[in-house]
Structures are given as structure tokens and as C-alpha cells.
XYZ file of C-alpha atoms in Angstrom:
530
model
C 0.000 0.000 0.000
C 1.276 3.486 -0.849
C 1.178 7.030 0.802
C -0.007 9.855 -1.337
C 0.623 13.413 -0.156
C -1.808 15.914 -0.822
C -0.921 19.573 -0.917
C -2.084 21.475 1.378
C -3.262 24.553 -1.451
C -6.044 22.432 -2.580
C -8.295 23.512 0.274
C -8.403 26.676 -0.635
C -10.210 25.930 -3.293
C -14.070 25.183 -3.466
C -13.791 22.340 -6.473
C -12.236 20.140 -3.594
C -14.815 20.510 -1.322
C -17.635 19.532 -3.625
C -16.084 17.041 -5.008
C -15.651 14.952 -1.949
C -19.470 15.867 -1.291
C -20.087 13.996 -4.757
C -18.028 11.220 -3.454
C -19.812 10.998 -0.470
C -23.173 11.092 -1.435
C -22.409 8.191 -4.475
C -20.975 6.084 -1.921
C -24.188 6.309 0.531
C -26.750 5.547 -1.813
C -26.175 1.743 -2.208
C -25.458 2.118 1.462
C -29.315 3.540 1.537
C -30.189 0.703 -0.660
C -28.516 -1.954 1.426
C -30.111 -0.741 4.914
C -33.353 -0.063 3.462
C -34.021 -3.230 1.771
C -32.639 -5.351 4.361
C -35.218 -3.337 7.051
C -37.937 -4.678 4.817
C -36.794 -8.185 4.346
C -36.743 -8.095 8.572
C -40.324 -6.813 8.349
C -41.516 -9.496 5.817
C -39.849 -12.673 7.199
C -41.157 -11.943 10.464
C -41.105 -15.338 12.762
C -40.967 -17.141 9.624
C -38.118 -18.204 9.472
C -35.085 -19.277 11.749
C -33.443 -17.348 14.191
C -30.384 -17.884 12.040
C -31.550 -16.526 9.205
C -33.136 -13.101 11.527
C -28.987 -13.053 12.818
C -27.430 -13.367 9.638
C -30.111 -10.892 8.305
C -28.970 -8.562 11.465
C -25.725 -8.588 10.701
C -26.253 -7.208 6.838
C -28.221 -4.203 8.345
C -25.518 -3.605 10.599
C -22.702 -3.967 8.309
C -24.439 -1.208 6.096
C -24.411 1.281 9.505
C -21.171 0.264 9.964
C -20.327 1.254 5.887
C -22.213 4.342 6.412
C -20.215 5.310 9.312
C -16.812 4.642 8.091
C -17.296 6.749 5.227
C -18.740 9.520 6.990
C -15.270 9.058 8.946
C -12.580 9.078 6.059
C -14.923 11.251 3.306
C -16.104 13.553 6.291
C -15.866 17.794 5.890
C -14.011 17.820 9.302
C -11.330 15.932 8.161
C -9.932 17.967 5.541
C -6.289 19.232 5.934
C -2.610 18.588 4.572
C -1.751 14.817 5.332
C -0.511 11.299 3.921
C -3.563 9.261 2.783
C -2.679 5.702 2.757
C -5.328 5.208 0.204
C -5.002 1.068 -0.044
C -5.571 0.788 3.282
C -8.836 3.085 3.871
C -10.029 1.010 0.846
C -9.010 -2.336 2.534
C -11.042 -1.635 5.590
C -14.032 -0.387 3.657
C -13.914 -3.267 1.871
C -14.583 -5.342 4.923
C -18.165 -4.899 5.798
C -19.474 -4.936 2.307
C -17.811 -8.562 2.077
C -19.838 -9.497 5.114
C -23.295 -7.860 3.589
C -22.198 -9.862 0.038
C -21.479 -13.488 1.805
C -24.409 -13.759 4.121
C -27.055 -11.920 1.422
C -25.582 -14.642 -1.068
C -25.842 -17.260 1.990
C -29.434 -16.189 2.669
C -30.222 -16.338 -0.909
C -29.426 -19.961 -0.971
C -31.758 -20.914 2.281
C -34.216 -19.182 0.893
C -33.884 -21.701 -2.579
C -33.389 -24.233 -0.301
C -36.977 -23.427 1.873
C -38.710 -22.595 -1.151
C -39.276 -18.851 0.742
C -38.504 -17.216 -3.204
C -40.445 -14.266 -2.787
C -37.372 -12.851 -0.397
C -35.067 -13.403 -3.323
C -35.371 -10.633 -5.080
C -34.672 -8.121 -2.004
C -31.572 -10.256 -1.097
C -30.683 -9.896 -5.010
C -30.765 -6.358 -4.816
C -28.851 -6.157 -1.825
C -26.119 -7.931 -3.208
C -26.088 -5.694 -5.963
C -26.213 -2.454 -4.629
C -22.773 -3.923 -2.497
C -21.214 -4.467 -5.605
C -22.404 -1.897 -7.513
C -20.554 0.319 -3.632
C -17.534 -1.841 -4.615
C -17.051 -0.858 -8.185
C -17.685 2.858 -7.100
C -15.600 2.704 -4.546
C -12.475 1.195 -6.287
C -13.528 4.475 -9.319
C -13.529 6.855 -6.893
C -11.240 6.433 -4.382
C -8.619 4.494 -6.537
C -9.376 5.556 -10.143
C -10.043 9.558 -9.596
C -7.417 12.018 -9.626
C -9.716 14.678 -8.261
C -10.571 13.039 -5.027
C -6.362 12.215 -4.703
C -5.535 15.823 -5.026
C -8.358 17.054 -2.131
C -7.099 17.926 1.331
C -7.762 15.382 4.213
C -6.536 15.465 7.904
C -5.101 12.651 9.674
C -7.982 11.590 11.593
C -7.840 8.236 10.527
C -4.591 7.304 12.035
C -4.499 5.707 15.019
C -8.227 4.546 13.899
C -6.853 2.214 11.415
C -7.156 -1.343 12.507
C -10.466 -1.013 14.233
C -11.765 -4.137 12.169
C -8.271 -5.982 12.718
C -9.076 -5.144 16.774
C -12.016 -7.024 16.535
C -11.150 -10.521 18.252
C -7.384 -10.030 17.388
C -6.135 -10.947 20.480
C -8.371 -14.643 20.866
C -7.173 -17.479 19.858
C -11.073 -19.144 18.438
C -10.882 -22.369 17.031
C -14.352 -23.452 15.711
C -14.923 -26.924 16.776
C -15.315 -28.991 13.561
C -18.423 -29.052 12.124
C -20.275 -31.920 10.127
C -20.516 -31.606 6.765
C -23.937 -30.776 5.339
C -23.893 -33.965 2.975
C -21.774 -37.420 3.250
C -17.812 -37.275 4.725
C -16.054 -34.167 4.741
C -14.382 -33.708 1.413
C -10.986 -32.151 3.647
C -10.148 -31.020 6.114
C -9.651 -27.105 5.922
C -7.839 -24.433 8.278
C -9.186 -20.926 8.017
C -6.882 -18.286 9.769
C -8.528 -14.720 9.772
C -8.609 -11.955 12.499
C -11.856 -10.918 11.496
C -14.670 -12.912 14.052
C -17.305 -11.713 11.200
C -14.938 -12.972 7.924
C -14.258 -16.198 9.961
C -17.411 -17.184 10.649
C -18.720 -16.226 7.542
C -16.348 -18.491 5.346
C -15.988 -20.899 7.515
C -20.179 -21.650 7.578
C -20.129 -21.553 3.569
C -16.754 -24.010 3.510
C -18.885 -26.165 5.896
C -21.821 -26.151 3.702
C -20.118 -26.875 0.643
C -18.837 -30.190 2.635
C -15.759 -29.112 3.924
C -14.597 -29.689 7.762
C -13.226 -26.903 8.977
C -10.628 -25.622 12.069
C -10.545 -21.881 12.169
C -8.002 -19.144 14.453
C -7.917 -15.595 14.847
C -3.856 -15.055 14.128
C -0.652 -16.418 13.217
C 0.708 -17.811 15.955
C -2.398 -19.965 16.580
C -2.747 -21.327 12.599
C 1.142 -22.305 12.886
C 0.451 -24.438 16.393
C -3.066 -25.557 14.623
C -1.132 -26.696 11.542
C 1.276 -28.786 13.574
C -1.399 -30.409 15.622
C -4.088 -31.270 12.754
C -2.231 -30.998 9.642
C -5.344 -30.120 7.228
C -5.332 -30.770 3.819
C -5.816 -26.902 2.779
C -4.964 -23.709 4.683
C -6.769 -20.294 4.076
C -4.738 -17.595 5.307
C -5.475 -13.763 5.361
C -2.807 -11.402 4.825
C -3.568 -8.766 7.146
C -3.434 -10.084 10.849
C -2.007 -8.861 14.108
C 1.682 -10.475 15.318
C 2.246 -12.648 12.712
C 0.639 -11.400 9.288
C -0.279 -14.130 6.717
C 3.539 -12.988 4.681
C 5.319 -14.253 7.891
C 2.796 -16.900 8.408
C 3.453 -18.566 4.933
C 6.962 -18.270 5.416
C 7.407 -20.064 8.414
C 4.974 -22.766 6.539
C 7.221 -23.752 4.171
C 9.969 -23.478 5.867
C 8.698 -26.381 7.997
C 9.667 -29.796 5.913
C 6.919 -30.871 8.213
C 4.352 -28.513 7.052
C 5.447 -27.358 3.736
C 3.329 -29.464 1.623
C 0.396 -28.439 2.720
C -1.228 -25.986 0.447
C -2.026 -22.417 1.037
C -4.412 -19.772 -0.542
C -3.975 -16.519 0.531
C -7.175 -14.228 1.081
C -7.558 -10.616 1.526
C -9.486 -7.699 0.383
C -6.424 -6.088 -1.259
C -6.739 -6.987 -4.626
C -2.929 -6.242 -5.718
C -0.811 -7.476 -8.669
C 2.089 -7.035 -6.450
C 0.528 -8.833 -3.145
C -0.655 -11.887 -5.306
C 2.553 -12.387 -6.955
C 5.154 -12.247 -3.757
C 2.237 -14.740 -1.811
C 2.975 -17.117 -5.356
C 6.437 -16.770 -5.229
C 6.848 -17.691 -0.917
C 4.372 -20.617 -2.110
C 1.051 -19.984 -2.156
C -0.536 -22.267 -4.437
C -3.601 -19.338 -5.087
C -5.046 -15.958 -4.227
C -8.621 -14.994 -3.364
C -9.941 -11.985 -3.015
C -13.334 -10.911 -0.585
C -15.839 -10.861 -1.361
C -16.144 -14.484 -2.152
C -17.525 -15.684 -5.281
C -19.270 -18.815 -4.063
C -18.802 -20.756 -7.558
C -15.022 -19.145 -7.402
C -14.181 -20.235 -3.789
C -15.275 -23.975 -4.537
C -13.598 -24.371 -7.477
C -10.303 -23.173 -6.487
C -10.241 -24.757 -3.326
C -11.444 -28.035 -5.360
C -8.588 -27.870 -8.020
C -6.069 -27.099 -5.028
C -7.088 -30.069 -3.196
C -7.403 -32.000 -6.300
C -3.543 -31.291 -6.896
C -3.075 -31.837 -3.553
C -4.392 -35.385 -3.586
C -2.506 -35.896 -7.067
C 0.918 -34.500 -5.683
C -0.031 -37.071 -2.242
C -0.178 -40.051 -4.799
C 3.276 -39.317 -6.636
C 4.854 -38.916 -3.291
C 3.287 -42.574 -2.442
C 4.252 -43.961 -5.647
C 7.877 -41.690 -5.644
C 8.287 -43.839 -1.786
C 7.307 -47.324 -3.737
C 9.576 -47.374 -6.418
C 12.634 -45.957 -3.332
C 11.743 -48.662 -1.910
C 11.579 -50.917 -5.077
C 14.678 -49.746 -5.872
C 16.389 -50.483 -2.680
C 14.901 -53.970 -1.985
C 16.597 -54.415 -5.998
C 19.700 -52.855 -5.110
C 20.165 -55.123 -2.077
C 18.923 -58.253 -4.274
C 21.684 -57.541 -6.649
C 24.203 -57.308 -3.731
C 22.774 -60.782 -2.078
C 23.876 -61.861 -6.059
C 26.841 -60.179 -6.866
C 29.705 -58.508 -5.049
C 29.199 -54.676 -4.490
C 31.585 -53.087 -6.875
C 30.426 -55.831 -9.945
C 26.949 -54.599 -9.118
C 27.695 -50.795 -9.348
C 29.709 -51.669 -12.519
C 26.416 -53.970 -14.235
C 23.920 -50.840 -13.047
C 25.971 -48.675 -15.024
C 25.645 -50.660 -18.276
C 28.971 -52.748 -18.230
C 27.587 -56.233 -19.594
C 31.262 -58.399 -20.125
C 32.908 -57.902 -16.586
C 36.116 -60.157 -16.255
C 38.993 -59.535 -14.359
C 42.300 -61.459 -13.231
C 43.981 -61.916 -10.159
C 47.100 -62.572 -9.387
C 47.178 -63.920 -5.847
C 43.760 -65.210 -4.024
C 42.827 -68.246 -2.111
C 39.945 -69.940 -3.491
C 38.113 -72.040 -0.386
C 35.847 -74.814 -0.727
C 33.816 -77.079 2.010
C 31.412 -79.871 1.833
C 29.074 -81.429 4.467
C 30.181 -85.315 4.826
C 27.530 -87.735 4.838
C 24.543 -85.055 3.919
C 23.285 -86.679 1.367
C 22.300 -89.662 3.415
C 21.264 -87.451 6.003
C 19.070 -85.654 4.009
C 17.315 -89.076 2.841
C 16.177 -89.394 6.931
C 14.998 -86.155 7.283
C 11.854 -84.378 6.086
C 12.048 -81.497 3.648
C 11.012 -78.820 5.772
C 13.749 -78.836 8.220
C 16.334 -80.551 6.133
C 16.450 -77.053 4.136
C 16.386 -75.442 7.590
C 19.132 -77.060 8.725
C 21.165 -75.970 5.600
C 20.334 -72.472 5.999
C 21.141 -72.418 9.075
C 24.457 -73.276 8.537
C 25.257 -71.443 5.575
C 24.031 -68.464 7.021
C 26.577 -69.129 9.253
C 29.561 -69.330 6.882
C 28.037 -66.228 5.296
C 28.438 -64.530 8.507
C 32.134 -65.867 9.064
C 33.127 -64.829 5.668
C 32.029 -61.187 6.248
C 33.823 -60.872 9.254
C 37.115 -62.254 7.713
C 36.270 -60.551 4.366
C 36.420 -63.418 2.324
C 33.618 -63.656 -0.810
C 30.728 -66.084 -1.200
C 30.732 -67.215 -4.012
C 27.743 -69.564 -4.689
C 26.566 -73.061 -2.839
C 25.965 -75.968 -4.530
C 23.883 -78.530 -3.315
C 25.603 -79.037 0.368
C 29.310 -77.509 -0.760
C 30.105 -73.892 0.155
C 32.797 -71.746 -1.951
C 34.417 -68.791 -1.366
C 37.045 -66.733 -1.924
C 39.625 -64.064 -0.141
C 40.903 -61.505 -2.848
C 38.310 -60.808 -5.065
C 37.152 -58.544 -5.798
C 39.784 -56.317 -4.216
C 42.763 -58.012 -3.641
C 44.109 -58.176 -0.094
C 47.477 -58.982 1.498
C 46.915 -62.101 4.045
C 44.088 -63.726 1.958
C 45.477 -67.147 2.553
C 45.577 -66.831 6.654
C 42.437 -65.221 5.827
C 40.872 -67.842 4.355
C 42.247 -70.137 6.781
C 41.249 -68.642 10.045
C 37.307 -68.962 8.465
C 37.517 -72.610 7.487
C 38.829 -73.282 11.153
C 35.456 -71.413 12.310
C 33.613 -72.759 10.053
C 34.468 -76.420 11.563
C 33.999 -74.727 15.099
C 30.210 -73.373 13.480
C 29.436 -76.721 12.377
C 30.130 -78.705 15.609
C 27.663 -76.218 17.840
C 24.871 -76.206 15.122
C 25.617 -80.563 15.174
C 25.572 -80.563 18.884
C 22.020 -78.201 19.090
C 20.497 -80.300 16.151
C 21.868 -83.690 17.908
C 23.167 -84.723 14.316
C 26.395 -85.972 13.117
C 27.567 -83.111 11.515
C 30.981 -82.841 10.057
C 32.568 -80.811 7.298
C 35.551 -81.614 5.044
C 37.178 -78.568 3.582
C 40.052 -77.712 0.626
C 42.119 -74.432 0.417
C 44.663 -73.770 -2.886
C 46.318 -70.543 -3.508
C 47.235 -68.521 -6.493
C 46.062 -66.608 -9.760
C 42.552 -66.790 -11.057
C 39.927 -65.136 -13.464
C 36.854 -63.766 -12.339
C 33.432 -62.512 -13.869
C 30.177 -62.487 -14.597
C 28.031 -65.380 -16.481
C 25.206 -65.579 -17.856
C 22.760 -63.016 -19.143
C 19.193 -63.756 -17.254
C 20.208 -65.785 -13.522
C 23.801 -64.362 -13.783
C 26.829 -65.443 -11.397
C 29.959 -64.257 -10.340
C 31.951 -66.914 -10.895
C 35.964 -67.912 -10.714
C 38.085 -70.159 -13.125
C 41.494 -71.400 -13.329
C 43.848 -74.045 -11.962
C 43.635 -72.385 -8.563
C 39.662 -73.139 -8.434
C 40.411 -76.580 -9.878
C 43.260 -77.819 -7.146
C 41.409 -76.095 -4.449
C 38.445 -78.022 -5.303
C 40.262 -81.432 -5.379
C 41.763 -80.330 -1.936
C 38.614 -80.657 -0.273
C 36.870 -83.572 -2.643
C 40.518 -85.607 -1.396
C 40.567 -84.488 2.139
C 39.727 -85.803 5.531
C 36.296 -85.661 7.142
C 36.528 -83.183 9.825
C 40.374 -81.865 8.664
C 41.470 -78.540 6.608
C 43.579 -79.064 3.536
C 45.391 -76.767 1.442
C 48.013 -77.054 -1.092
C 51.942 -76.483 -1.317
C 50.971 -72.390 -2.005
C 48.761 -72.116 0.786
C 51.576 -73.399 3.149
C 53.605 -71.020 2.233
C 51.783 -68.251 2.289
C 50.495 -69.067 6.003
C 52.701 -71.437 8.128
C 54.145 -68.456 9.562
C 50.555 -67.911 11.264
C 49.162 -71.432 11.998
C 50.530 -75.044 12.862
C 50.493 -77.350 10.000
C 51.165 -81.356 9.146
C 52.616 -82.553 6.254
C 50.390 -85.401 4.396
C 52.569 -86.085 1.590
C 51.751 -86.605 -1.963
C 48.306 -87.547 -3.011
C 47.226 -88.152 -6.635
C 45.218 -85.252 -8.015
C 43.326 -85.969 -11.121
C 44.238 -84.261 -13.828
C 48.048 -83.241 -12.388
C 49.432 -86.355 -10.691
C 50.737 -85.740 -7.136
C 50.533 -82.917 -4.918
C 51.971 -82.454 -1.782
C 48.988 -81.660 0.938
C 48.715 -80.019 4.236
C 46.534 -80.473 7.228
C 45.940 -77.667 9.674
C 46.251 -78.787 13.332
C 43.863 -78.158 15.763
């Protein structure tokens, strides 16, 4: 709102003088209209009606005093003299009052339709038109005229201005919520307004329209209201004691908590400027009083609409999250991490060599007999049980799963990263994994025993298979390890000449001697002692 200065030479003239008269007496005859119509409607309903509709019906004849007066105050003859008129702002507040005479003649109107009382119609009708016919004079002559900007006025208004903000500004009302007129409430609305008469006003039309409704008096109150109840839609004015509705909105969505709620800003300042800086701190609309009944749905309807639709895209936005992270940790079950960051990012031939790694295999003696005596059900059980056991071991010593066939367990220490120590490595979780075995035998009062082959060296490693794709390892090391365990002792670690070497330093070991390995004729073998 701006500040206009008049100069003070104007009064000396007579043209400035009558043309506030001109003003005056333009402005008063709707008034005259409004008053006098609404005295005849009181006369004619009589005890006909409800005692609602004889308050409501009240409060139009008193708004129209009240619009009479408040001219009569700012277009007076004894307030002429050199002064700032903040012109917005004697506009804003004579705004008010019509807005009330416009929403409850327009409310009245509809009981009427609805109680088949017509013949009041046309005197609420012309009510509501002789406000807006004061509106559209009073935004030509106070805001369109040059003549009445260049008249004289004192400064009686200030210190006057915020009478209708007074009204209730300190209380902190909240309407309990009402039932909607028809079916469930289609959302839950919070109306913020320091005006008792706006409030209630709105609020009763939002109700009737279906709508369950919280409503507060300031600021403060809305914020703690929108923490508590989080509605679906918040109406906030822009002119309101403490906190206005700027500062309001700001502190909305600047709340992660609270800043997807949406927010239409109301007021009777009907500004370019206003409208676009409540958009741009992320208002999702503007509406300005009076209300346009079919207006005030409709927005409010599309805003909850998008609402709902921006609600939805968070819940399917959290899905696929989710989706994505129950894949993500699927493909890590599968694969090792980095070969699964390399396959997401489009990589479809992964092979790599190593150099030095210690390829571990293990195989429960006697399960397949064991699992002809036992029922399905826990036979598979049991295995996972102890598998999930060696998976745990080989995270702790950073060895590899590799895969699990049938009753055998592989792994490896080295890939994908290569590590220094990967053969005592390797060795310290097959002598758990023995340990593992005898508790889980002991609980399960079973037999259990595990036979298990170490070989060190180079290998090649990668990924096969284009649907149920493995990472997988090849090379003599995988092949001697292998025979390790398939020509071992039940119950005994055995590793291979390379193996020794790498960790005798670290554990105590007994020779074997040579044993024929298919495929490369004798090998010398090691057993770890207990």
C-alpha cells in the first residue's frame, strides 16, 4: 500500500470541497439501498423463518451502519487538511463490511432456494447488488479519480486504522469442527482470519459446501493448529495482528513438516504485487473478498485436487525408493558390491584377473544320506542355518561367497579387491567354520561334520550368464582347491603347497605327503592342526 501526499493549497479551493461531497453522497446511496431493503426483508420474514436466518439478516443491516459510518469518517468535511492518505488501506477496511453484507445476502439467498421462501429473493438480489455496484464505485472513486487524490484530508484516521483488525485479534477461536452438510467431509480445511465476522462467515459456507473446517484468529495460533491437525488446505489472510499471513506462509514452508500443505492466501487487497510475492513464498492461489461462491469452490477443489494428485506421486515416488532399494540389495545378495555398481551402469562383459587369491571350498560329509532321513522342511532349515553361518564368518574375515551348490560352500579371499593375508584369511574362516558346524551338530543332535580344501594362487573372475547371472571364478587355482577338499579328511582342513607357504608363519600345520590329483598327478597336501 502506498502514501499519497496531498498539498495542502487544494483547500483553498471550493472544487475540492464539492467534489468529496459527490463522493460521499455516491458512496451512501447503495449504502441507503442496502439498509433499506434489508429493514424490509426483517419486516416481511417476520417469525418465519429461523433465528439464524433473523442473525445473519442482522448482521447485513448492521454492516451497512457500519459502511455508512466509516465513510462519513474518512470522506467527512471535518477531516480535511494537509496529510498522507494511505489510500489502499482506507479502501481495505471499507472493503470489509461490504464482504460481510455480500457473503451472508448470497448465503441467505441460498436458504431461501433451499426453503422454497422465493419471494425474499429478489430483495436479497438487490442487496447484493447495490454492495457491488458500492464496490465498483468505490475502487472508481477512491482508486481511479485524480480529483478526489488531489483534495485535502486530515489525519484523523490514524491511530483509527485497525479497528476491524481489533475485533477478536487478540483470541485465539478455534471453531470446533463441524459436520458436513452432505456425506464425509471432502478435507479437512484451516481458516486463519482476524476478522470474528470474515471467519465465521467463510468458515459456515466451507462447511456447507462439505468441507470440515478448524478456524483461528492469528498467526501464531494457525502455525500451532497446523502442527497439531495438519489439514489438507490452509486459508490464510494477509492482514493479521503479530504474525501477518507474509510471515505466516513463510514459516509454513519453511517447515519440511508442514510445507506441503497448500495455502491460498485471502484478503481484500486486490494487488498485482501482493498476489505475486504470496505465489512466489508458495502460495498455491489468491482470493480476493468478497467471495464468489462458484469461485471459492472451485479453487479450493482444483487445489485439493492437486493436492491429492501431488499425495499419490509422493506414495508412488516412496514405492519405487523402496523398489529400488529392496533391488539394489537383491543384486548385492547376487553379486559382489563393486560388480553390481559396474552392471547398473551398463557394463555387460565384466572379467577380471587376479594374481594372488585363495579360493576355499567345504562340503558337508555324509549329507546326502542325512538328508534321505529327514523331512524337507527342516532338512532345508538345517542348511540355511548353517550357511548363514559361513556367510556370517566370511564377512567378518572378508572373504567372498561365491555360490553353494547342493551341500558344498565356496568362497574366496581376494576378489574382488585383492588383499594382502588372503590365505591366513581364508584359513582362520575354514577353522570357524568347523567350530560353526560342531555347535549347530551338537544343538540339532546330528552328526555333523565338514571336510574342507584351500589352494592358492592366480585366477579369473566374472560375470556369467545373461538372465540368472553369477559371479563366478576359473582357473587351476579353483580346480586344485576343489580337489583339496573332494581328497581331504572328514573333519580336517587341507590346502596345497601355495597355501603353506603363504600361512605357516601364522598357523601349525602337518605334512600329508603326496596324493594323486586328477588331472596333475601328485601334490603335496597339508593339514591344519587343531
Amino acid at each position: 500500500m502506498s502514501d499519497i501526499k496531498i498539498p495542502p493549497q487544494a483547500s483553498s479551493a471550493g472544487s475540492g470541497t464539492f467534489r468529496l461531497a459527490k463522493v460521499r453522497h455516491a458512496l451512501r446511496t447503495p449504502i441507503n439501498h442496502i439498509i433499506g431493503y434489508a429493514e424490509i426483508l426483517k419486516e416481511e420474514a417476520g417469525d418465519n423463518l429461523s433465528a439464524t436466518f433473523q442473525i445473519d439478516l442482522d448482521r447485513i443491516h448492521g454492516s451497512g451502519y457500519v459502511l455508512m459510518s466509516l465513510i462519513n469518517r474518512y470522506l467527512g468535511e471535518d477531516c480535511m487538511g494537509g496529510a498522507e492518505v494511505d489510500v489502499h488501506g482506507i479502501c481495505h477496511e471499507l472493503r470489509t463490511p461490504v464482504n460481510h453484507i455480500i457473503g451472508y445476502g448470497e448465503m441467505l439467498a441460498e436458504q431461501c432456494r433451499e426453503l422454497d421462501q422465493t419471494r425474499l429473493i429478489p430483495d436479497l438480489e438487490k442487496i447484493i447488488h447495490a454492495a457491488r455496484q458500492w464496490l465498483a464505485l468505490m475502487e472508481e472513486q477512491l482508486l481511479g479519480s485524480p480529483a478526489l487524490l488531489d483534495r485535502e484530508r486530515s489525519g484523523c484516521h490514524r491511530g483509527e486504522r485497525g479497528s476491524r483488525r481489533n475485533m477478536g485479534a487478540g483470541a485465539e477461536i478455534v471453531r470446533p469442527d463441524a459436520e458436513p452438510a452432505t456425506g464425509d467431509a471432502r478435507g479437512h480445511l484451516l481458516l486463519a482470519d482476524d476478522d470474528d465476522a470474515n471467519r465465521e462467515l467463510l468458515a459456515r459456507r466451507l462447511q456447507k459446501l462439505g468441507y470440515r473446517v478448524s478456524d483461528c484468529a492469528n498467526g501464531g495460533t494457525a502455525l500451532s493448529l497446523a502442527q497439531a491437525c495438519r489439514p489438507d488446505l490452509i486459508l490464510l489472510d494477509m492482514l493479521m495482528p503479530d504474525l501477518d499471513g507474509y510471515a505466516v506462509l513463510d514459516r509454513l514452508k519453511g517447515d519440511p513438516g508442514l510445507r506441503h500443505i497448500p495455502v491460498i492466501m485471502i484478503s481484500a487487497l486486490d494487488e498485482v504485487e501482493s498476489i505475486a510475492r504470496c505465489i512466489e513464498r508458495g502460495a498455491e492461489d489468491y482470493l480476493a473478498k468478497p467471495y464468489n461462491p462458484t469461485v471459492l469452490n472451485s479453487r479450493i477443489s482444483a487445489t485439493l485436487e492437486k493436492k491429492r494428485l501431488r499425495d499419490v506421486e509422493q506414495i508412488y515416488l516412496q514405492q519405487l525408493e523402496e523398489e529400488r532399494a529392496r533391488s539394489e540389495r537383491l543384486l548385492r545378495n547376487i553379486l559382489p558390491e563393486p560388480i553390481a555398481r559396474r552392471l547398473k551402469q551398463g557394463e555387460t562383459r565384466i572379467v577380471s584377473s587376479f594374481d594372488s587369491v585363495t579360493v576355499l571350498f567345504a562340503d558337508l560329509v555324509n549329507f546326502t544320506r542325512l538328508a534321505t532321513q529327514m523331512p524337507p522342511a527342516p532338512l532345508v532349515q538345517l542348511l540355511d542355518e548353517i550357511f548363514s553361518a559361513f556367510d556370517e564368518l566370511a564377512g567378518h574375515y572378508g572373504l567372498e561367497k561365491i555360490k553353494t551348490i547342493g551341500d558344498a560352500y565356496m568362497a574366496a579371499a581376494g576378489v574382488p579387491f585383492p588383499i594382502v593375508g588372503h590365505a591366513v584369511a581364508a584359513l582362520s574362516m575354514a577353522r570357524d567354520m568347523h567350530g560353526v558346524l560342531a555347535e549347530i551338530g551338537q544343538k540339532a543332535r546330528l552328526p555333523l561334520e565338514l571336510r574342507t580344501g584351500l589352494s592358492s594362487g592366480p585366477v579369473i573372475a566374472g560375470i556369467i550368464g545373461q538372465s540368472k547371472f553369477i559371479y563366478d571364478l576359473w582357473g587351476d587355482t579353483v580346480n586344485t582347491a576343489s580337489r583339496m577338499e573332494s581328497h581331504g579328511l572328514p573333519g580336517r582342513i587341507q590346502l596345497d603347497e601355495a597355501t603353506y607357504r603363504l600361512a605357516r608363519s601364522e598357523f601349525g600345520f602337518a605334512c600329508r605327503g603326496f596324493i594323486e590329483i586328477k588331472g596333475k598327478g601328485p601334490m603335496c597336501a597339508y593339514l591344519i592342526e587343531d
